[in-house]
Each structure stands twice: as C-alpha cells, then as structure tokens.
C-alpha cells in the first residue's frame, strides 16, 4: 500500500515553495524528521528556507494555525523562537494536497547535558515561554493526560498485535500497574495546565551565537509546566537535584513555578515511555519508520521495554525530586 508521503517528491517540494513567489536554486536537502517531512530548500541570492510538510490527517488546520499563533505570540513578546514565515498574512499553505509552512533557517547546537550555566539560561527561556503560555488556553489542541498518553497508547499496542506473544502478559501487567500508580499520583498532585512546548527535549532548544532559541512547536499542547522542564535533566538523582535547582532558579525570574508539580516528573516520564512505543506503532505504515526503527517489534526491544516499565514503576514509588 502506498503512503501519502510517497508522492512528496523533490519537484513537488520545489513547486510548493515557488508557488509563494520564491525562486529556488533547485537544491533540496531532506532533514531529520519523522512525524512530518522537513526540507532545506535553496533560494536564489538568499538564505535557504526550511519547508515543513505536515503529516496528512494528524492535525486539523485550526490546530496547526493555533500552533502558529502561539509562536507569533512568543515572538511578539521577544521570546527567541523560530516562527513560520507569513505570505499575504497567511502562514499555512496548501499545494497538491499537502499542507506546508516555511521557516527561516536557524541552526545551532543542542545544550550540553548537565551544564549548570546553560540550565540556568534554559530555565530563563522556559520561564518566558510559560509566562506567555499561561496567558490563555489552547482551543484546538489536546491536553497531555493519562488517558491519551497512557491508556490510549497501551490500547494501540495491545490491539495492534505489536508485542510478541512471549512478552505480552509481562508487558500488559506492568503497564497496567504503572498506569494505576500514575493515575494515583496525578489525582494527589495539584497542578495547572498551561500552553506548553510539549516536546521540550534538548534537541529543540538550540544555541546560536551564545543565545538559546526554541524550535519545533509541532507538539505544543496543554499540560503541567514541569513537562517542559524534566527532559532537561540528565544523570543520577544527585546530579538531577543540582540541575533542577539551576533550571528552576532561572525559570522563576520570569514565571512562578509550583514545586508540588515535581511529583509529576516520574508519571510524565512513564507516559512518555508508553506514548513513544504507541507512536512507532501508529506510524508503522509509513515506510520511513520500518527503515529507521528496524528493531521495533523484536523480542529484544519489548524485553527492554518490560524492564524499563518495571524500573519506572519503582521510580514512582521513590521520593520525588525536591528543590534545595
């Protein structure tokens, strides 16, 4: 069976960009992206542009435009973010059935794991992001929750037959125990949902000319503020305590942080584990996924997942991280 992205050829990419009045130099470089398709397109006598083609049927137009508006809102508040380009007042375009957006090219390097000075500056940036994000809710983008990231993810894996039969009982048992514990912690932990980046791993916080900027808000959604902080931490518990202190100190200069949300770090990590496996399963009809993730479906992968979920269940029963 063909996949919608099969018809997204280099010629179509060039035609889409040129349909907005740009003159390309015919150079197209595919960039590392799985959920969407992203290309660097050379432009005559100018800097290259980044063309992002959205995965069909994933987001509604309203949800994509809400992402764009959030990005423009951040830029208007001088939060360093890579915002889509506008043409005739529009930022979302369509060409031969594909929705796409154009962005300026903005390179950089990811932060160094555990670098305390960088974590303080990243905290400042996230505090500025959340100060804007807390001003109003999203109307068209889902919230991060136990149902969609946990129970729905598990249902995808169980119903799709992705887990080898020899490991299915063990995986299902530990996943259900994990979700019960996650639900309990969620119920017991006061938290407020705000607009988030949503997928704030270090690769989406790039440094250029000693300034960090935010990229790729494709997964922005409502959720607890700590979701955008915990993926900045690396190392053992003692290392994470020091890193967390620097991160929140910088964050608090621009937005208040409720330390009670720290109890949600391990539940959110658990949901990400489940959601990642379900994401691979849901995208398996895209030929790029079997090529890039050939180990998915192997007994070794699912054996490792059983172990990871058991370790995560143990982590949920430990004392949450606390600020110094």
JSON list of N, CA and C in Angstrom, two decimals, residues 258-308:
[
{"chain": "A", "resi": 258, "resn": "UNK", "atom": "N", "xyz": [5.33, 26.05, 40.63]},
{"chain": "A", "resi": 258, "resn": "UNK", "atom": "CA", "xyz": [4.75, 25.36, 41.78]},
{"chain": "A", "resi": 258, "resn": "UNK", "atom": "C", "xyz": [5.57, 24.10, 42.05]},
{"chain": "A", "resi": 259, "resn": "UNK", "atom": "N", "xyz": [6.35, 24.06, 43.14]},
{"chain": "A", "resi": 259, "resn": "UNK", "atom": "CA", "xyz": [7.21, 22.89, 43.38]},
{"chain": "A", "resi": 259, "resn": "UNK", "atom": "C", "xyz": [6.44, 21.60, 43.60]},
{"chain": "A", "resi": 260, "resn": "UNK", "atom": "N", "xyz": [5.14, 21.69, 43.87]},
{"chain": "A", "resi": 260, "resn": "UNK", "atom": "CA", "xyz": [4.35, 20.46, 44.03]},
{"chain": "A", "resi": 260, "resn": "UNK", "atom": "C", "xyz": [4.31, 19.66, 42.72]},
{"chain": "A", "resi": 261, "resn": "UNK", "atom": "N", "xyz": [4.50, 20.34, 41.59]},
{"chain": "A", "resi": 261, "resn": "UNK", "atom": "CA", "xyz": [4.47, 19.65, 40.30]},
{"chain": "A", "resi": 261, "resn": "UNK", "atom": "C", "xyz": [5.66, 18.71, 40.11]},
{"chain": "A", "resi": 262, "resn": "UNK", "atom": "N", "xyz": [6.70, 18.84, 40.93]},
{"chain": "A", "resi": 262, "resn": "UNK", "atom": "CA", "xyz": [7.85, 17.94, 40.80]},
{"chain": "A", "resi": 262, "resn": "UNK", "atom": "C", "xyz": [7.44, 16.48, 41.01]},
{"chain": "A", "resi": 263, "resn": "UNK", "atom": "N", "xyz": [6.35, 16.25, 41.73]},
{"chain": "A", "resi": 263, "resn": "UNK", "atom": "CA", "xyz": [5.86, 14.88, 41.93]},
{"chain": "A", "resi": 263, "resn": "UNK", "atom": "C", "xyz": [5.37, 14.26, 40.62]},
{"chain": "A", "resi": 264, "resn": "UNK", "atom": "N", "xyz": [5.16, 15.09, 39.59]},
{"chain": "A", "resi": 264, "resn": "UNK", "atom": "CA", "xyz": [4.67, 14.59, 38.30]},
{"chain": "A", "resi": 264, "resn": "UNK", "atom": "C", "xyz": [5.80, 14.18, 37.35]},
{"chain": "A", "resi": 265, "resn": "UNK", "atom": "N", "xyz": [7.05, 14.41, 37.72]},
{"chain": "A", "resi": 265, "resn": "UNK", "atom": "CA", "xyz": [8.14, 14.09, 36.80]},
{"chain": "A", "resi": 265, "resn": "UNK", "atom": "C", "xyz": [8.14, 12.62, 36.43]},
{"chain": "A", "resi": 266, "resn": "UNK", "atom": "N", "xyz": [8.11, 11.72, 37.40]},
{"chain": "A", "resi": 266, "resn": "UNK", "atom": "CA", "xyz": [8.15, 10.29, 37.07]},
{"chain": "A", "resi": 266, "resn": "UNK", "atom": "C", "xyz": [6.87, 9.82, 36.39]},
{"chain": "A", "resi": 267, "resn": "UNK", "atom": "N", "xyz": [5.67, 10.27, 36.78]},
{"chain": "A", "resi": 267, "resn": "UNK", "atom": "CA", "xyz": [4.48, 9.93, 35.99]},
{"chain": "A", "resi": 267, "resn": "UNK", "atom": "C", "xyz": [4.58, 10.39, 34.54]},
{"chain": "A", "resi": 268, "resn": "UNK", "atom": "N", "xyz": [5.10, 11.58, 34.32]},
{"chain": "A", "resi": 268, "resn": "UNK", "atom": "CA", "xyz": [5.23, 12.08, 32.94]},
{"chain": "A", "resi": 268, "resn": "UNK", "atom": "C", "xyz": [6.26, 11.27, 32.16]},
{"chain": "A", "resi": 269, "resn": "UNK", "atom": "N", "xyz": [7.32, 10.86, 32.84]},
{"chain": "A", "resi": 269, "resn": "UNK", "atom": "CA", "xyz": [8.31, 10.00, 32.18]},
{"chain": "A", "resi": 269, "resn": "UNK", "atom": "C", "xyz": [7.68, 8.66, 31.80]},
{"chain": "A", "resi": 270, "resn": "UNK", "atom": "N", "xyz": [6.85, 8.12, 32.68]},
{"chain": "A", "resi": 270, "resn": "UNK", "atom": "CA", "xyz": [6.16, 6.86, 32.40]},
{"chain": "A", "resi": 270, "resn": "UNK", "atom": "C", "xyz": [5.23, 7.00, 31.18]},
{"chain": "A", "resi": 271, "resn": "UNK", "atom": "N", "xyz": [4.48, 8.08, 31.13]},
{"chain": "A", "resi": 271, "resn": "UNK", "atom": "CA", "xyz": [3.58, 8.31, 30.00]},
{"chain": "A", "resi": 271, "resn": "UNK", "atom": "C", "xyz": [4.37, 8.45, 28.70]},
{"chain": "A", "resi": 272, "resn": "UNK", "atom": "N", "xyz": [5.52, 9.08, 28.76]},
{"chain": "A", "resi": 272, "resn": "UNK", "atom": "CA", "xyz": [6.34, 9.23, 27.55]},
{"chain": "A", "resi": 272, "resn": "UNK", "atom": "C", "xyz": [6.84, 7.89, 27.04]},
{"chain": "A", "resi": 273, "resn": "UNK", "atom": "N", "xyz": [7.20, 6.99, 27.96]},
{"chain": "A", "resi": 273, "resn": "UNK", "atom": "CA", "xyz": [7.63, 5.65, 27.55]},
{"chain": "A", "resi": 273, "resn": "UNK", "atom": "C", "xyz": [6.52, 4.92, 26.78]},
{"chain": "A", "resi": 274, "resn": "UNK", "atom": "N", "xyz": [5.32, 4.95, 27.32]},
{"chain": "A", "resi": 274, "resn": "UNK", "atom": "CA", "xyz": [4.21, 4.28, 26.67]},
{"chain": "A", "resi": 274, "resn": "UNK", "atom": "C", "xyz": [3.85, 4.95, 25.35]},
{"chain": "A", "resi": 275, "resn": "UNK", "atom": "N", "xyz": [3.82, 6.27, 25.37]},
{"chain": "A", "resi": 275, "resn": "UNK", "atom": "CA", "xyz": [3.41, 7.03, 24.19]},
{"chain": "A", "resi": 275, "resn": "UNK", "atom": "C", "xyz": [4.41, 6.85, 23.05]},
{"chain": "A", "resi": 276, "resn": "UNK", "atom": "N", "xyz": [5.69, 6.75, 23.36]},
{"chain": "A", "resi": 276, "resn": "UNK", "atom": "CA", "xyz": [6.70, 6.59, 22.31]},
{"chain": "A", "resi": 276, "resn": "UNK", "atom": "C", "xyz": [6.50, 5.27, 21.57]},
{"chain": "A", "resi": 277, "resn": "UNK", "atom": "N", "xyz": [6.30, 4.18, 22.31]},
{"chain": "A", "resi": 277, "resn": "UNK", "atom": "CA", "xyz": [6.07, 2.90, 21.65]},
{"chain": "A", "resi": 277, "resn": "UNK", "atom": "C", "xyz": [4.80, 2.94, 20.81]},
{"chain": "A", "resi": 278, "resn": "UNK", "atom": "N", "xyz": [3.75, 3.57, 21.33]},
{"chain": "A", "resi": 278, "resn": "UNK", "atom": "CA", "xyz": [2.49, 3.67, 20.58]},
{"chain": "A", "resi": 278, "resn": "UNK", "atom": "C", "xyz": [2.66, 4.55, 19.34]},
{"chain": "A", "resi": 279, "resn": "UNK", "atom": "N", "xyz": [3.49, 5.59, 19.44]},
{"chain": "A", "resi": 279, "resn": "UNK", "atom": "CA", "xyz": [3.76, 6.45, 18.29]},
{"chain": "A", "resi": 279, "resn": "UNK", "atom": "C", "xyz": [4.40, 5.64, 17.16]},
{"chain": "A", "resi": 280, "resn": "UNK", "atom": "N", "xyz": [5.39, 4.81, 17.50]},
{"chain": "A", "resi": 280, "resn": "UNK", "atom": "CA", "xyz": [6.01, 3.96, 16.49]},
{"chain": "A", "resi": 280, "resn": "UNK", "atom": "C", "xyz": [4.98, 3.02, 15.87]},
{"chain": "A", "resi": 281, "resn": "UNK", "atom": "N", "xyz": [4.12, 2.45, 16.69]},
{"chain": "A", "resi": 281, "resn": "UNK", "atom": "CA", "xyz": [3.09, 1.53, 16.19]},
{"chain": "A", "resi": 281, "resn": "UNK", "atom": "C", "xyz": [2.12, 2.24, 15.25]},
{"chain": "A", "resi": 282, "resn": "UNK", "atom": "N", "xyz": [1.71, 3.43, 15.62]},
{"chain": "A", "resi": 282, "resn": "UNK", "atom": "CA", "xyz": [0.73, 4.18, 14.81]},
{"chain": "A", "resi": 282, "resn": "UNK", "atom": "C", "xyz": [1.32, 4.65, 13.48]},
{"chain": "A", "resi": 283, "resn": "UNK", "atom": "N", "xyz": [2.62, 4.74, 13.39]},
{"chain": "A", "resi": 283, "resn": "UNK", "atom": "CA", "xyz": [3.27, 5.23, 12.17]},
{"chain": "A", "resi": 283, "resn": "UNK", "atom": "C", "xyz": [3.89, 4.09, 11.35]},
{"chain": "A", "resi": 284, "resn": "UNK", "atom": "N", "xyz": [3.62, 2.86, 11.71]},
{"chain": "A", "resi": 284, "resn": "UNK", "atom": "CA", "xyz": [4.33, 1.75, 11.07]},
{"chain": "A", "resi": 284, "resn": "UNK", "atom": "C", "xyz": [3.97, 1.59, 9.60]},
{"chain": "A", "resi": 285, "resn": "UNK", "atom": "N", "xyz": [2.86, 2.17, 9.15]},
{"chain": "A", "resi": 285, "resn": "UNK", "atom": "CA", "xyz": [2.51, 2.10, 7.73]},
{"chain": "A", "resi": 285, "resn": "UNK", "atom": "C", "xyz": [3.30, 3.11, 6.90]},
{"chain": "A", "resi": 286, "resn": "UNK", "atom": "N", "xyz": [4.03, 4.00, 7.55]},
{"chain": "A", "resi": 286, "resn": "UNK", "atom": "CA", "xyz": [4.89, 4.96, 6.87]},
{"chain": "A", "resi": 286, "resn": "UNK", "atom": "C", "xyz": [6.22, 4.25, 6.60]},
{"chain": "A", "resi": 287, "resn": "UNK", "atom": "N", "xyz": [6.62, 4.08, 5.34]},
{"chain": "A", "resi": 287, "resn": "UNK", "atom": "CA", "xyz": [7.85, 3.33, 5.04]},
{"chain": "A", "resi": 287, "resn": "UNK", "atom": "C", "xyz": [9.10, 3.86, 5.73]},
{"chain": "A", "resi": 288, "resn": "UNK", "atom": "N", "xyz": [9.09, 5.14, 6.12]},
{"chain": "A", "resi": 288, "resn": "UNK", "atom": "CA", "xyz": [10.27, 5.69, 6.80]},
{"chain": "A", "resi": 288, "resn": "UNK", "atom": "C", "xyz": [10.48, 5.04, 8.16]},
{"chain": "A", "resi": 289, "resn": "UNK", "atom": "N", "xyz": [9.42, 4.54, 8.78]},
{"chain": "A", "resi": 289, "resn": "UNK", "atom": "CA", "xyz": [9.55, 4.00, 10.13]},
{"chain": "A", "resi": 289, "resn": "UNK", "atom": "C", "xyz": [10.19, 2.62, 10.16]},
{"chain": "A", "resi": 290, "resn": "UNK", "atom": "N", "xyz": [9.75, 1.65, 9.37]},
{"chain": "A", "resi": 290, "resn": "UNK", "atom": "CA", "xyz": [10.47, 0.36, 9.37]},
{"chain": "A", "resi": 290, "resn": "UNK", "atom": "C", "xyz": [11.94, 0.50, 8.98]},
{"chain": "A", "resi": 291, "resn": "UNK", "atom": "N", "xyz": [12.24, 1.46, 8.08]},
{"chain": "A", "resi": 291, "resn": "UNK", "atom": "CA", "xyz": [13.64, 1.66, 7.70]},
{"chain": "A", "resi": 291, "resn": "UNK", "atom": "C", "xyz": [14.45, 2.24, 8.85]},
{"chain": "A", "resi": 292, "resn": "UNK", "atom": "N", "xyz": [13.86, 3.17, 9.59]},
{"chain": "A", "resi": 292, "resn": "UNK", "atom": "CA", "xyz": [14.61, 3.88, 10.64]},
{"chain": "A", "resi": 292, "resn": "UNK", "atom": "C", "xyz": [14.58, 3.18, 11.99]},
{"chain": "A", "resi": 293, "resn": "UNK", "atom": "N", "xyz": [13.55, 2.36, 12.23]},
{"chain": "A", "resi": 293, "resn": "UNK", "atom": "CA", "xyz": [13.41, 1.69, 13.53]},
{"chain": "A", "resi": 293, "resn": "UNK", "atom": "C", "xyz": [13.22, 0.18, 13.31]},
{"chain": "A", "resi": 294, "resn": "UNK", "atom": "N", "xyz": [14.19, -0.48, 12.68]},
{"chain": "A", "resi": 294, "resn": "UNK", "atom": "CA", "xyz": [14.02, -1.90, 12.35]},
{"chain": "A", "resi": 294, "resn": "UNK", "atom": "C", "xyz": [13.90, -2.81, 13.57]},
{"chain": "A", "resi": 295, "resn": "UNK", "atom": "N", "xyz": [14.34, -2.33, 14.73]},
{"chain": "A", "resi": 295, "resn": "UNK", "atom": "CA", "xyz": [14.30, -3.12, 15.96]},
{"chain": "A", "resi": 295, "resn": "UNK", "atom": "C", "xyz": [12.91, -3.15, 16.59]},
{"chain": "A", "resi": 296, "resn": "UNK", "atom": "N", "xyz": [12.01, -2.24, 16.16]},
{"chain": "A", "resi": 296, "resn": "UNK", "atom": "CA", "xyz": [10.68, -2.22, 16.75]},
{"chain": "A", "resi": 296, "resn": "UNK", "atom": "C", "xyz": [9.95, -3.51, 16.37]},
{"chain": "A", "resi": 297, "resn": "UNK", "atom": "N", "xyz": [9.39, -4.18, 17.35]},
{"chain": "A", "resi": 297, "resn": "UNK", "atom": "CA", "xyz": [8.73, -5.46, 17.12]},
{"chain": "A", "resi": 297, "resn": "UNK", "atom": "C", "xyz": [9.60, -6.65, 17.49]},
{"chain": "A", "resi": 298, "resn": "UNK", "atom": "N", "xyz": [10.90, -6.42, 17.70]},
{"chain": "A", "resi": 298, "resn": "UNK", "atom": "CA", "xyz": [11.78, -7.52, 18.08]},
{"chain": "A", "resi": 298, "resn": "UNK", "atom": "C", "xyz": [11.57, -7.88, 19.55]},
{"chain": "A", "resi": 299, "resn": "UNK", "atom": "N", "xyz": [11.86, -9.10, 19.90]},
{"chain": "A", "resi": 299, "resn": "UNK", "atom": "CA", "xyz": [11.74, -9.53, 21.29]},
{"chain": "A", "resi": 299, "resn": "UNK", "atom": "C", "xyz": [12.69, -8.74, 22.19]},
{"chain": "A", "resi": 300, "resn": "UNK", "atom": "N", "xyz": [13.84, -8.38, 21.67]},
{"chain": "A", "resi": 300, "resn": "UNK", "atom": "CA", "xyz": [14.79, -7.63, 22.48]},
{"chain": "A", "resi": 300, "resn": "UNK", "atom": "C", "xyz": [14.21, -6.26, 22.84]},
{"chain": "A", "resi": 301, "resn": "UNK", "atom": "N", "xyz": [13.61, -5.58, 21.87]},
{"chain": "A", "resi": 301, "resn": "UNK", "atom": "CA", "xyz": [13.03, -4.27, 22.16]},
{"chain": "A", "resi": 301, "resn": "UNK", "atom": "C", "xyz": [11.97, -4.38, 23.24]},
{"chain": "A", "resi": 302, "resn": "UNK", "atom": "N", "xyz": [11.05, -5.32, 23.09]},
{"chain": "A", "resi": 302, "resn": "UNK", "atom": "CA", "xyz": [9.95, -5.41, 24.04]},
{"chain": "A", "resi": 302, "resn": "UNK", "atom": "C", "xyz": [10.41, -5.95, 25.39]},
{"chain": "A", "resi": 303, "resn": "UNK", "atom": "N", "xyz": [11.46, -6.79, 25.38]},
{"chain": "A", "resi": 303, "resn": "UNK", "atom": "CA", "xyz": [12.04, -7.20, 26.66]},
{"chain": "A", "resi": 303, "resn": "UNK", "atom": "C", "xyz": [12.64, -6.02, 27.39]},
{"chain": "A", "resi": 304, "resn": "UNK", "atom": "N", "xyz": [13.32, -5.15, 26.65]},
{"chain": "A", "resi": 304, "resn": "UNK", "atom": "CA", "xyz": [13.87, -3.94, 27.25]},
{"chain": "A", "resi": 304, "resn": "UNK", "atom": "C", "xyz": [12.76, -3.03, 27.76]},
{"chain": "A", "resi": 305, "resn": "UNK", "atom": "N", "xyz": [11.64, -2.98, 27.03]},
{"chain": "A", "resi": 305, "resn": "UNK", "atom": "CA", "xyz": [10.52, -2.14, 27.46]},
{"chain": "A", "resi": 305, "resn": "UNK", "atom": "C", "xyz": [9.89, -2.66, 28.76]},
{"chain": "A", "resi": 306, "resn": "UNK", "atom": "N", "xyz": [9.77, -3.95, 28.88]},
{"chain": "A", "resi": 306, "resn": "UNK", "atom": "CA", "xyz": [9.25, -4.53, 30.13]},
{"chain": "A", "resi": 306, "resn": "UNK", "atom": "C", "xyz": [10.14, -4.12, 31.29]},
{"chain": "A", "resi": 307, "resn": "UNK", "atom": "N", "xyz": [11.46, -4.22, 31.10]},
{"chain": "A", "resi": 307, "resn": "UNK", "atom": "CA", "xyz": [12.40, -3.83, 32.14]},
{"chain": "A", "resi": 307, "resn": "UNK", "atom": "C", "xyz": [12.29, -2.34, 32.44]},
{"chain": "A", "resi": 308, "resn": "UNK", "atom": "N", "xyz": [12.18, -1.51, 31.39]},
{"chain": "A", "resi": 308, "resn": "UNK", "atom": "CA", "xyz": [12.09, -0.05, 31.59]},
{"chain": "A", "resi": 308, "resn": "UNK", "atom": "C", "xyz": [10.83, 0.32, 32.36]}
]
